[in-house]
Every structure is written in structure tokens, then in C-alpha cells.
PDB file of C-alpha atoms and ligand atoms in Angstrom:
ATOM      1  CA  MET F 182       0.043  -0.039   0.030  1.00 77.00           C
ATOM      2  CA  ARG F 183       2.828   2.345   0.932  1.00 85.00           C
ATOM      3  CA  TYR F 184       4.155   2.098  -2.629  1.00 90.00           C
ATOM      4  CA  VAL F 185       0.821   3.150  -4.049  1.00 92.00           C
ATOM      5  CA  TYR F 186       0.891   6.319  -1.911  1.00 93.00           C
ATOM      6  CA  LEU F 187       4.495   6.977  -2.880  1.00 92.00           C
ATOM      7  CA  ALA F 188       3.849   6.443  -6.583  1.00 93.00           C
ATOM      8  CA  THR F 189       0.787   8.770  -6.481  1.00 93.00           C
ATOM      9  CA  PHE F 190       2.856  11.398  -4.649  1.00 93.00           C
ATOM     10  CA  PHE F 191       5.665  11.301  -7.252  1.00 93.00           C
ATOM     11  CA  LEU F 192       3.211  11.354 -10.141  1.00 93.00           C
ATOM     12  CA  ALA F 193       1.551  14.401  -8.746  1.00 90.00           C
ATOM     13  CA  ALA F 194       4.911  16.135  -8.105  1.00 88.00           C
ATOM     14  CA  LEU F 195       5.942  15.271 -11.656  1.00 88.00           C
ATOM     15  CA  THR F 196       2.719  16.617 -13.168  1.00 86.00           C
ATOM     16  CA  VAL F 197       3.005  19.880 -11.241  1.00 81.00           C
ATOM     17  CA  SER F 198       6.679  20.317 -12.049  1.00 80.00           C
ATOM     18  CA  VAL F 199       6.135  19.742 -15.801  1.00 76.00           C
ATOM     19  CA  LEU F 200       2.800  21.536 -16.306  1.00 75.00           C
ATOM     20  CA  GLY F 201       2.224  23.593 -13.151  1.00 69.00           C
ATOM     21  CA  PHE F 202       4.677  26.400 -13.867  1.00 69.00           C
ATOM     22  CA  ARG F 203       3.730  27.100 -17.404  1.00 67.00           C
ATOM     23  CA  GLY F 204       2.893  30.772 -17.784  1.00 71.00           C
ATOM     24  CA  SER F 205       4.769  31.861 -14.629  1.00 73.00           C
ATOM     25  CA  LEU F 206       6.908  34.949 -15.180  1.00 79.00           C
ATOM     26  CA  SER F 207      10.672  35.086 -14.815  1.00 78.00           C
ATOM     27  CA  THR F 208      13.378  37.523 -15.714  1.00 83.00           C
ATOM     28  CA  LYS F 209      15.900  34.781 -16.498  1.00 81.00           C
ATOM     29  CA  PRO F 210      16.386  33.705 -20.076  1.00 77.00           C
ATOM     30  CA  PRO F 211      14.067  30.806 -20.918  1.00 74.00           C
ATOM     31  CA  LEU F 212      15.375  27.275 -20.979  1.00 78.00           C
ATOM     32  CA  GLU F 213      15.266  26.135 -24.593  1.00 81.00           C
ATOM     33  CA  LEU F 214      15.489  22.399 -24.940  1.00 83.00           C
ATOM     34  CA  LYS F 215      14.732  22.506 -28.683  1.00 83.00           C
ATOM     35  CA  PRO F 216      15.278  26.092 -29.950  1.00 81.00           C
ATOM     36  CA  ASP F 217      14.568  25.098 -33.582  1.00 83.00           C
ATOM     37  CA  MET F 218      14.545  28.427 -35.459  1.00 82.00           C
ATOM     38  CA  VAL F 219      13.713  30.752 -32.534  1.00 79.00           C
ATOM     39  CA  HIS F 220      16.908  32.683 -32.954  1.00 82.00           C
ATOM     40  CA  GLN F 221      17.625  33.594 -36.557  1.00 85.00           C
ATOM     41  CA  ALA F 222      20.147  35.798 -38.215  1.00 85.00           C
ATOM     42  CA  LYS F 223      17.681  37.953 -40.185  1.00 86.00           C
ATOM     43  CA  TYR F 224      16.717  41.462 -41.124  1.00 88.00           C
ATOM     44  CA  LYS F 225      13.269  42.689 -40.262  1.00 89.00           C
ATOM     45  CA  PRO F 226      11.367  44.601 -43.042  1.00 90.00           C
ATOM     46  CA  GLN F 227      12.110  48.323 -43.217  1.00 92.00           C
ATOM     47  CA  SER F 228      14.915  48.197 -40.677  1.00 93.00           C
ATOM     48  CA  ASP F 229      18.370  49.793 -40.778  1.00 93.00           C
ATOM     49  CA  SER F 230      21.391  48.040 -42.184  1.00 91.00           C
ATOM     50  CA  PRO F 231      24.973  49.037 -41.659  1.00 91.00           C
ATOM     51  CA  PHE F 232      25.889  46.656 -44.474  1.00 91.00           C
ATOM     52  CA  PHE F 233      24.339  48.429 -47.531  1.00 91.00           C
ATOM     53  CA  ALA F 234      25.550  51.832 -48.629  1.00 93.00           C
ATOM     54  CA  ASP F 235      22.023  53.335 -48.568  1.00 93.00           C
ATOM     55  CA  GLY F 236      21.478  52.075 -44.994  1.00 94.00           C
ATOM     56  CA  ARG F 237      18.290  50.111 -45.779  1.00 93.00           C
ATOM     57  CA  THR F 238      17.662  46.425 -45.396  1.00 93.00           C
ATOM     58  CA  ASP F 239      14.959  46.549 -48.094  1.00 91.00           C
ATOM     59  CA  ARG F 240      16.606  46.097 -51.499  1.00 89.00           C
ATOM     60  CA  PRO F 241      15.333  47.422 -54.780  1.00 85.00           C
ATOM     61  CA  LEU F 242      13.930  44.721 -57.222  1.00 77.00           C
ATOM     62  CA  PRO F 243      16.502  43.113 -59.496  1.00 79.00           C
ATOM     63  CA  ALA F 244      15.499  43.489 -63.151  1.00 74.00           C
ATOM     64  CA  GLY F 245      12.937  40.872 -64.294  1.00 68.00           C
ATOM     65  CA  VAL F 246      11.531  39.590 -60.969  1.00 71.00           C
ATOM     66  CA  VAL F 247       7.796  39.415 -60.511  1.00 64.00           C
ATOM     67  CA  PRO F 248       6.888  41.335 -57.354  1.00 61.00           C
ATOM     68  CA  TYR F 249       4.276  39.854 -55.009  1.00 61.00           C
ATOM     69  CA  GLY F 250       0.883  41.259 -55.958  1.00 53.00           C
ATOM     70  CA  ARG F 251       2.216  42.161 -59.454  1.00 55.00           C
ATOM     71  CA  THR F 252       2.548  45.846 -60.030  1.00 48.00           C
ATOM     72  CA  THR F 253       3.088  47.328 -63.448  1.00 49.00           C
ATOM     73  CA  ALA F 254       5.825  49.594 -61.987  1.00 51.00           C
ATOM     74  CA  SER F 255       8.373  46.956 -62.959  1.00 52.00           C
ATOM     75  CA  PRO F 256      10.762  47.236 -65.852  1.00 52.00           C
ATOM     76  CA  ASP F 257       8.919  44.434 -67.570  1.00 60.00           C
ATOM     77  CA  ALA F 258       5.537  46.176 -67.646  1.00 66.00           C
ATOM     78  CA  ALA F 259       4.182  44.364 -70.707  1.00 69.00           C
ATOM     79  CA  PHE F 260       4.757  40.960 -69.245  1.00 68.00           C
ATOM     80  CA  LEU F 261       3.132  41.956 -65.931  1.00 68.00           C
ATOM     81  CA  ALA F 262       0.113  43.520 -67.653  1.00 74.00           C
ATOM     82  CA  ALA F 263      -0.557  40.248 -69.443  1.00 78.00           C
ATOM     83  CA  ASP F 264      -0.186  38.548 -66.107  1.00 81.00           C
ATOM     84  CA  ASP F 265      -2.751  40.885 -64.516  1.00 85.00           C
ATOM     85  CA  GLU F 266      -5.238  40.183 -67.244  1.00 91.00           C
ATOM     86  CA  LEU F 267      -4.978  36.488 -66.775  1.00 91.00           C
ATOM     87  CA  TYR F 268      -4.666  36.212 -63.033  1.00 91.00           C
ATOM     88  CA  LEU F 269      -6.538  39.220 -61.730  1.00 91.00           C
ATOM     89  CA  GLY F 270      -8.995  39.985 -64.553  1.00 94.00           C
ATOM     90  CA  LYS F 271      -7.635  43.559 -64.663  1.00 93.00           C
ATOM     91  CA  THR F 272      -6.232  45.794 -67.374  1.00 91.00           C
ATOM     92  CA  ALA F 273      -2.894  47.566 -66.912  1.00 83.00           C
ATOM     93  CA  SER F 274      -4.720  50.668 -65.642  1.00 87.00           C
ATOM     94  CA  GLY F 275      -6.505  48.651 -62.996  1.00 89.00           C
ATOM     95  CA  GLU F 276      -9.951  48.448 -64.629  1.00 95.00           C
ATOM     96  CA  TRP F 277     -11.893  45.220 -64.936  1.00 97.00           C
ATOM     97  CA  LEU F 278     -10.981  43.530 -68.175  1.00 96.00           C
ATOM     98  CA  GLY F 279     -13.757  43.544 -70.792  1.00 96.00           C
ATOM     99  CA  GLY F 280     -13.458  40.416 -72.958  1.00 96.00           C
ATOM    100  CA  PHE F 281     -10.836  37.679 -72.526  1.00 96.00           C
ATOM    101  CA  PRO F 282      -7.078  37.931 -71.799  1.00 93.00           C
ATOM    102  CA  LYS F 283      -4.865  37.610 -74.858  1.00 89.00           C
ATOM    103  CA  ALA F 284      -3.402  34.390 -73.542  1.00 87.00           C
ATOM    104  CA  VAL F 285      -6.900  32.705 -73.589  1.00 93.00           C
ATOM    105  CA  LYS F 286      -8.234  31.364 -76.849  1.00 94.00           C
ATOM    106  CA  VAL F 287     -12.006  31.209 -76.916  1.00 96.00           C
ATOM    107  CA  ASP F 288     -12.847  28.186 -78.974  1.00 96.00           C
ATOM    108  CA  ALA F 289     -15.002  25.046 -78.823  1.00 96.00           C
ATOM    109  CA  ARG F 290     -12.470  23.270 -76.557  1.00 97.00           C
ATOM    110  CA  LEU F 291     -12.599  26.101 -74.057  1.00 97.00           C
ATOM    111  CA  MET F 292     -16.400  26.114 -74.130  1.00 97.00           C
ATOM    112  CA  ALA F 293     -16.634  22.369 -73.503  1.00 97.00           C
ATOM    113  CA  ARG F 294     -14.210  22.694 -70.608  1.00 97.00           C
ATOM    114  CA  GLY F 295     -16.208  25.676 -69.287  1.00 98.00           C
ATOM    115  CA  GLN F 296     -19.493  23.723 -69.498  1.00 98.00           C
ATOM    116  CA  GLU F 297     -17.961  20.778 -67.651  1.00 98.00           C
ATOM    117  CA  ARG F 298     -16.459  22.901 -64.868  1.00 98.00           C
ATOM    118  CA  PHE F 299     -19.606  25.026 -64.564  1.00 98.00           C
ATOM    119  CA  THR F 300     -21.788  21.915 -64.189  1.00 98.00           C
ATOM    120  CA  ILE F 301     -19.531  20.632 -61.389  1.00 98.00           C
ATOM    121  CA  TYR F 302     -18.771  23.781 -59.474  1.00 98.00           C
ATOM    122  CA  CYS F 303     -21.424  26.358 -60.193  1.00 97.00           C
ATOM    123  CA  ALA F 304     -24.601  24.622 -61.272  1.00 97.00           C
ATOM    124  CA  PRO F 305     -25.417  23.245 -57.790  1.00 97.00           C
ATOM    125  CA  CYS F 306     -26.186  26.845 -56.763  1.00 97.00           C
ATOM    126  CA  HIS F 307     -26.654  28.773 -60.004  1.00 97.00           C
ATOM    127  CA  GLY F 308     -28.597  26.085 -61.890  1.00 97.00           C
ATOM    128  CA  ALA F 309     -27.759  24.398 -65.184  1.00 97.00           C
ATOM    129  CA  LEU F 310     -29.329  27.316 -67.029  1.00 97.00           C
ATOM    130  CA  GLY F 311     -27.640  29.945 -64.849  1.00 97.00           C
ATOM    131  CA  ASP F 312     -31.059  31.060 -63.562  1.00 96.00           C
ATOM    132  CA  GLY F 313     -30.228  30.697 -59.892  1.00 95.00           C
ATOM    133  CA  ASN F 314     -32.416  27.598 -59.479  1.00 95.00           C
ATOM    134  CA  GLY F 315     -29.718  25.091 -58.493  1.00 95.00           C
ATOM    135  CA  ILE F 316     -30.343  22.189 -56.165  1.00 96.00           C
ATOM    136  CA  THR F 317     -29.128  24.151 -53.142  1.00 95.00           C
ATOM    137  CA  LYS F 318     -32.215  26.325 -53.429  1.00 94.00           C
ATOM    138  CA  GLN F 319     -34.341  23.421 -52.164  1.00 93.00           C
ATOM    139  CA  TYR F 320     -32.148  23.322 -49.140  1.00 94.00           C
ATOM    140  CA  GLY F 321     -32.620  26.946 -48.247  1.00 91.00           C
ATOM    141  CA  MET F 322     -29.916  28.758 -50.265  1.00 87.00           C
ATOM    142  CA  GLY F 323     -32.281  31.323 -51.791  1.00 85.00           C
ATOM    143  CA  ALA F 324     -29.851  34.177 -52.410  1.00 88.00           C
ATOM    144  CA  THR F 325     -28.322  32.812 -55.597  1.00 95.00           C
ATOM    145  CA  PRO F 326     -28.906  35.362 -58.343  1.00 95.00           C
ATOM    146  CA  THR F 327     -29.825  34.638 -61.998  1.00 96.00           C
ATOM    147  CA  TYR F 328     -27.188  35.523 -64.693  1.00 97.00           C
ATOM    148  CA  HIS F 329     -30.013  36.713 -66.883  1.00 97.00           C
ATOM    149  CA  ASP F 330     -30.444  40.280 -65.803  1.00 95.00           C
ATOM    150  CA  ASP F 331     -28.934  43.310 -67.517  1.00 96.00           C
ATOM    151  CA  ARG F 332     -26.399  43.987 -64.743  1.00 96.00           C
ATOM    152  CA  LEU F 333     -24.764  40.578 -65.111  1.00 97.00           C
ATOM    153  CA  ARG F 334     -25.131  40.524 -68.891  1.00 96.00           C
ATOM    154  CA  LYS F 335     -23.147  43.742 -69.088  1.00 97.00           C
ATOM    155  CA  MET F 336     -20.692  42.957 -66.333  1.00 97.00           C
ATOM    156  CA  ALA F 337     -17.070  42.941 -67.509  1.00 97.00           C
ATOM    157  CA  GLU F 338     -15.585  39.452 -67.811  1.00 98.00           C
ATOM    158  CA  GLY F 339     -12.771  40.589 -65.439  1.00 97.00           C
ATOM    159  CA  GLU F 340     -15.295  41.350 -62.668  1.00 97.00           C
ATOM    160  CA  ILE F 341     -16.947  37.907 -63.101  1.00 98.00           C
ATOM    161  CA  TYR F 342     -13.438  36.427 -62.923  1.00 97.00           C
ATOM    162  CA  ASN F 343     -12.908  38.262 -59.640  1.00 97.00           C
ATOM    163  CA  THR F 344     -16.146  36.875 -58.218  1.00 97.00           C
ATOM    164  CA  ILE F 345     -14.935  33.336 -58.962  1.00 97.00           C
ATOM    165  CA  ALA F 346     -11.531  34.032 -57.578  1.00 95.00           C
ATOM    166  CA  ASN F 347     -12.405  35.993 -54.421  1.00 95.00           C
ATOM    167  CA  GLY F 348     -16.111  35.398 -53.921  1.00 96.00           C
ATOM    168  CA  LYS F 349     -18.675  38.160 -53.456  1.00 96.00           C
ATOM    169  CA  GLY F 350     -21.250  38.725 -50.727  1.00 93.00           C
ATOM    170  CA  ALA F 351     -22.805  35.471 -49.804  1.00 92.00           C
ATOM    171  CA  MET F 352     -20.720  33.513 -52.340  1.00 95.00           C
ATOM    172  CA  LEU F 353     -17.351  32.066 -51.200  1.00 95.00           C
ATOM    173  CA  SER F 354     -14.257  32.044 -53.316  1.00 96.00           C
ATOM    174  CA  GLN F 355     -14.043  29.128 -55.732  1.00 96.00           C
ATOM    175  CA  ALA F 356     -10.323  29.658 -56.224  1.00 93.00           C
ATOM    176  CA  ASP F 357      -9.369  26.377 -54.629  1.00 94.00           C
ATOM    177  CA  LYS F 358     -11.618  24.458 -57.052  1.00 96.00           C
ATOM    178  CA  VAL F 359     -11.404  26.394 -60.344  1.00 96.00           C
ATOM    179  CA  THR F 360      -7.857  27.197 -61.680  1.00 92.00           C
ATOM    180  CA  PRO F 361      -7.276  30.608 -63.406  1.00 91.00           C
ATOM    181  CA  GLU F 362      -7.432  29.025 -66.859  1.00 92.00           C
ATOM    182  CA  ASP F 363     -10.657  27.219 -65.976  1.00 96.00           C
ATOM    183  CA  ARG F 364     -12.237  30.434 -64.658  1.00 96.00           C
ATOM    184  CA  TRP F 365     -11.965  31.923 -68.107  1.00 97.00           C
ATOM    185  CA  ALA F 366     -13.508  28.777 -69.603  1.00 97.00           C
ATOM    186  CA  VAL F 367     -16.439  29.049 -67.167  1.00 98.00           C
ATOM    187  CA  ILE F 368     -16.908  32.704 -68.027  1.00 98.00           C
ATOM    188  CA  ALA F 369     -17.062  31.817 -71.773  1.00 98.00           C
ATOM    189  CA  TYR F 370     -19.768  29.309 -70.905  1.00 98.00           C
ATOM    190  CA  ILE F 371     -21.709  31.803 -68.749  1.00 98.00           C
ATOM    191  CA  ARG F 372     -21.692  34.159 -71.753  1.00 97.00           C
ATOM    192  CA  ALA F 373     -23.150  31.333 -73.886  1.00 96.00           C
ATOM    193  CA  LEU F 374     -25.835  30.662 -71.274  1.00 97.00           C
ATOM    194  CA  GLN F 375     -26.701  34.321 -71.154  1.00 97.00           C
ATOM    195  CA  ARG F 376     -27.025  34.516 -74.980  1.00 93.00           C
ATOM    196  CA  ALA F 377     -29.083  31.344 -75.006  1.00 92.00           C
ATOM    197  CA  GLN F 378     -31.617  32.850 -72.666  1.00 93.00           C
ATOM    198  CA  ASN F 379     -31.723  36.265 -74.366  1.00 92.00           C
ATOM    199  CA  GLY F 380     -31.817  35.536 -78.070  1.00 87.00           C
ATOM    200  CA  THR F 381     -33.790  37.541 -80.662  1.00 87.00           C
ATOM    201  CA  ALA F 382     -34.918  36.661 -84.109  1.00 87.00           C
ATOM    202  CA  ALA F 383     -31.792  38.434 -85.471  1.00 88.00           C
ATOM    203  CA  ASP F 384     -29.622  35.725 -83.906  1.00 87.00           C
ATOM    204  CA  VAL F 385     -31.140  32.989 -86.052  1.00 89.00           C
ATOM    205  CA  PRO F 386     -29.089  32.277 -89.196  1.00 89.00           C
ATOM    206  CA  PRO F 387     -31.057  32.988 -92.407  1.00 90.00           C
ATOM    207  CA  SER F 388     -30.948  29.316 -93.415  1.00 90.00           C
ATOM    208  CA  HIS F 389     -32.918  28.324 -90.303  1.00 90.00           C
ATOM    209  CA  LYS F 390     -35.408  31.128 -90.159  1.00 89.00           C
ATOM    210  CA  ALA F 391     -38.077  29.253 -92.163  1.00 90.00           C
ATOM    211  CA  GLU F 392     -37.986  26.341 -89.673  1.00 91.00           C
ATOM    212  CA  LEU F 393     -39.038  28.671 -86.877  1.00 88.00           C
ATOM    213  CA  GLY F 394     -41.624  30.466 -88.979  1.00 88.00           C
ATOM    214  CA  LEU F 395     -39.500  33.642 -89.095  1.00 84.00           C
ATOM    215  CA  LYS F 396     -39.151  35.889 -92.078  1.00 76.00           C
TER     216      LYS F 396
HETATM  217  C1  LIG G 507     -22.582  27.524 -52.733  1.00 84.18           C
HETATM  218  C2  LIG G 507     -23.308  28.214 -53.757  1.00 84.18           C
HETATM  219  C3  LIG G 507     -22.572  28.855 -54.900  1.00 84.18           C
HETATM  220  C4  LIG G 507     -21.637  28.325 -55.735  1.00 84.18           C
HETATM  221  C5  LIG G 507     -21.095  26.907 -55.721  1.00 84.18           C
HETATM  222  C6  LIG G 507     -21.353  29.345 -56.682  1.00 84.18           C
HETATM  223  N1  LIG G 507     -22.037  30.473 -56.441  1.00 84.18           N
HETATM  224 FE1  LIG G 507     -21.953  32.198 -57.501  1.00 84.18          FE
HETATM  225  N2  LIG G 507     -23.213  33.085 -56.143  1.00 84.18           N
HETATM  226  C7  LIG G 507     -23.805  32.484 -55.084  1.00 84.18           C
HETATM  227  C8  LIG G 507     -24.523  33.426 -54.355  1.00 84.18           C
HETATM  228  C9  LIG G 507     -25.350  33.172 -53.109  1.00 84.18           C
HETATM  229  C10 LIG G 507     -24.384  34.692 -54.995  1.00 84.18           C
HETATM  230  C11 LIG G 507     -24.945  36.021 -54.527  1.00 84.18           C
HETATM  231  C12 LIG G 507     -23.852  36.690 -53.808  1.00 84.18           C
HETATM  232  C13 LIG G 507     -24.285  38.049 -53.223  1.00 84.18           C
HETATM  233  O1  LIG G 507     -24.649  38.913 -54.021  1.00 84.18           O
HETATM  234  O2  LIG G 507     -24.282  38.159 -51.961  1.00 84.18           O
HETATM  235  C14 LIG G 507     -23.579  34.416 -56.145  1.00 84.18           C
HETATM  236  C15 LIG G 507     -23.224  35.373 -57.090  1.00 84.18           C
HETATM  237  C16 LIG G 507     -22.487  35.106 -58.274  1.00 84.18           C
HETATM  238  C17 LIG G 507     -22.297  36.034 -59.303  1.00 84.18           C
HETATM  239  C18 LIG G 507     -22.822  37.508 -59.362  1.00 84.18           C
HETATM  240  C19 LIG G 507     -21.853  38.397 -58.603  1.00 84.18           C
HETATM  241  C20 LIG G 507     -22.392  39.783 -58.651  1.00 84.18           C
HETATM  242  O3  LIG G 507     -21.554  40.648 -59.007  1.00 84.18           O
HETATM  243  O4  LIG G 507     -23.530  40.131 -58.309  1.00 84.18           O
HETATM  244  C21 LIG G 507     -21.542  35.450 -60.251  1.00 84.18           C
HETATM  245  C22 LIG G 507     -21.032  36.031 -61.609  1.00 84.18           C
HETATM  246  C23 LIG G 507     -21.338  34.108 -59.862  1.00 84.18           C
HETATM  247  N3  LIG G 507     -21.940  33.955 -58.622  1.00 84.18           N
HETATM  248  C24 LIG G 507     -20.644  33.127 -60.518  1.00 84.18           C
HETATM  249  C25 LIG G 507     -20.299  31.866 -60.058  1.00 84.18           C
HETATM  250  C26 LIG G 507     -19.491  30.896 -60.764  1.00 84.18           C
HETATM  251  C27 LIG G 507     -18.877  31.155 -62.082  1.00 84.18           C
HETATM  252  C28 LIG G 507     -19.448  29.824 -59.979  1.00 84.18           C
HETATM  253  C29 LIG G 507     -18.673  28.513 -60.211  1.00 84.18           C
HETATM  254  C30 LIG G 507     -17.271  28.588 -60.446  1.00 84.18           C
HETATM  255  C31 LIG G 507     -20.244  30.071 -58.763  1.00 84.18           C
HETATM  256  N4  LIG G 507     -20.729  31.335 -58.862  1.00 84.18           N
HETATM  257  C32 LIG G 507     -20.469  29.190 -57.714  1.00 84.18           C
HETATM  258  C33 LIG G 507     -23.700  31.115 -54.743  1.00 84.18           C
HETATM  259  C34 LIG G 507     -22.816  30.239 -55.361  1.00 84.18           C
END
């Protein structure tokens, strides 16, 4: 029995000595059993440096690098502008891009890809026709808008790109599911859906007008 008391006592003492003093303050340097990378030889952003002639740790960009967030203030502005179109949906002057980036070829292959991606990632909420009547509506997601109003018909492609990439209002970002290239494919398909729901007699090729009883 004595050993049981003793063992309990030592266990309690061990627990208190390991866990009990966490958070207590001390002026002594901490004991670091495993310092990993706690102490690093590094410069903090925007601090002084006695090493460089201009006294700054921040260095100017070497020619040709792509700065984080992509600004057009780089020597290679044309390259970065093309990058902004493709990855941000913006023109060099920061407006939403109307139409498609030069790097994206709108053809039947892109459309087919867009239809496939749209059906997987957007149709559950936006509906196969883009009218906002996806399956999620039956489960209470009533806020999904239709693409078939003038505001969204006229919206720049770049702004739609931004909605897919970053989300908007009640819609979360789809960036982890739809790659930048696929976003443009989806937008091409949305444009097709919009045209399909908003056609006029003028859109019917002359050779098919008779079939529809049009003159
Ligand atoms: C989980 C449901 C859901 C999914 C998935 C979804 N959306 Fe949305 N989407 C919404 C909702 C809700 C709104 C309304 C957001 C708001 O205005 O608050 C919206 C709004 C939009 C708008 C209009 C934004 C505006 O400017 O008013 C566009 C364009 C759009 N979605 C495109 C897409 C595309 C493309 C996809 C697929 C890549 C997609 N959405 C996937 C729910 C969804």
C-alpha cells in the first residue's frame, strides 16, 4: 500500500513540475531544450542596415523579377500587364478587363471545358441554365442570383473572374476548385448561357429562319 501512496505522490509532483509552472513569469532567459529556429540571423522589413551603402535592409527589385501582388511599376511592364489580365482580370490601368485575356483562346475546346467545370462547381447553386435555381435552393440557399439580368449581362468578364476568384457577398471564393485558366472557360460558358436565354430573331441564321416560321 505504501508504494501506491508513494507512486501517487511522485506522479503528482511530476505533473505539477512539468505543467504547473507554465505561464509563470521570470526575468531569466528561458530554458530552450529545442530552440529550432527561434533565434535567426535575419533582417526585419524596413529596418536599418549598416551593411548596404544606402542604410536600408529593403533592397530594390532586381530586373525581371515578378513582385508579389504584381505591379506594373516593374521594368517588364508588358509581361506583368498580361499577367494581371490572366490572373486578376484587370487591365494595366487597374480596370476590370472587358473580354478575354490575350493568352486565352475562346474556342470550342474552351467552351466544352467551361461547361464541364460550370456543371460541377457552379450549377449546384446557379442552376444548369444559370437562372439561380440550383439544387441548393431546395435546401434553403435562396440568395443565388440569376445571370439573366442586364447588370450581369453587361458585367465585364474581369469582374466575373474576380467573383470566382475571391467570392462576393454570400458566395465564397471558388479559387481552390477552379484554376485561373478554368475560370475563363467558365466565363465563356456563362456568356453562352446568357445569350441562349436572351436571343432575338436576329440571332437565327437565315438558313434556319423558315424552320421557326420567321421571315
Ligand atoms: C454555394 C453556392 C454557390 C456556388 C457553388 C457558386 N455560387 Fe456564385 N453566387 C452564389 C450566391 C449566393 C451569390 C450572390 C452573392 C451576393 O450577391 O451576396 C452568387 C453570385 C454570383 C455572381 C454574381 C456576382 C455579382 O456581381 O452580383 C456570379 C457572376 C457568380 N456567382 C458566378 C459563379 C461561378 C462562375 C461559380 C462557379 C465557379 C459560382 N458562382 C459558384 C452562390 C454560389
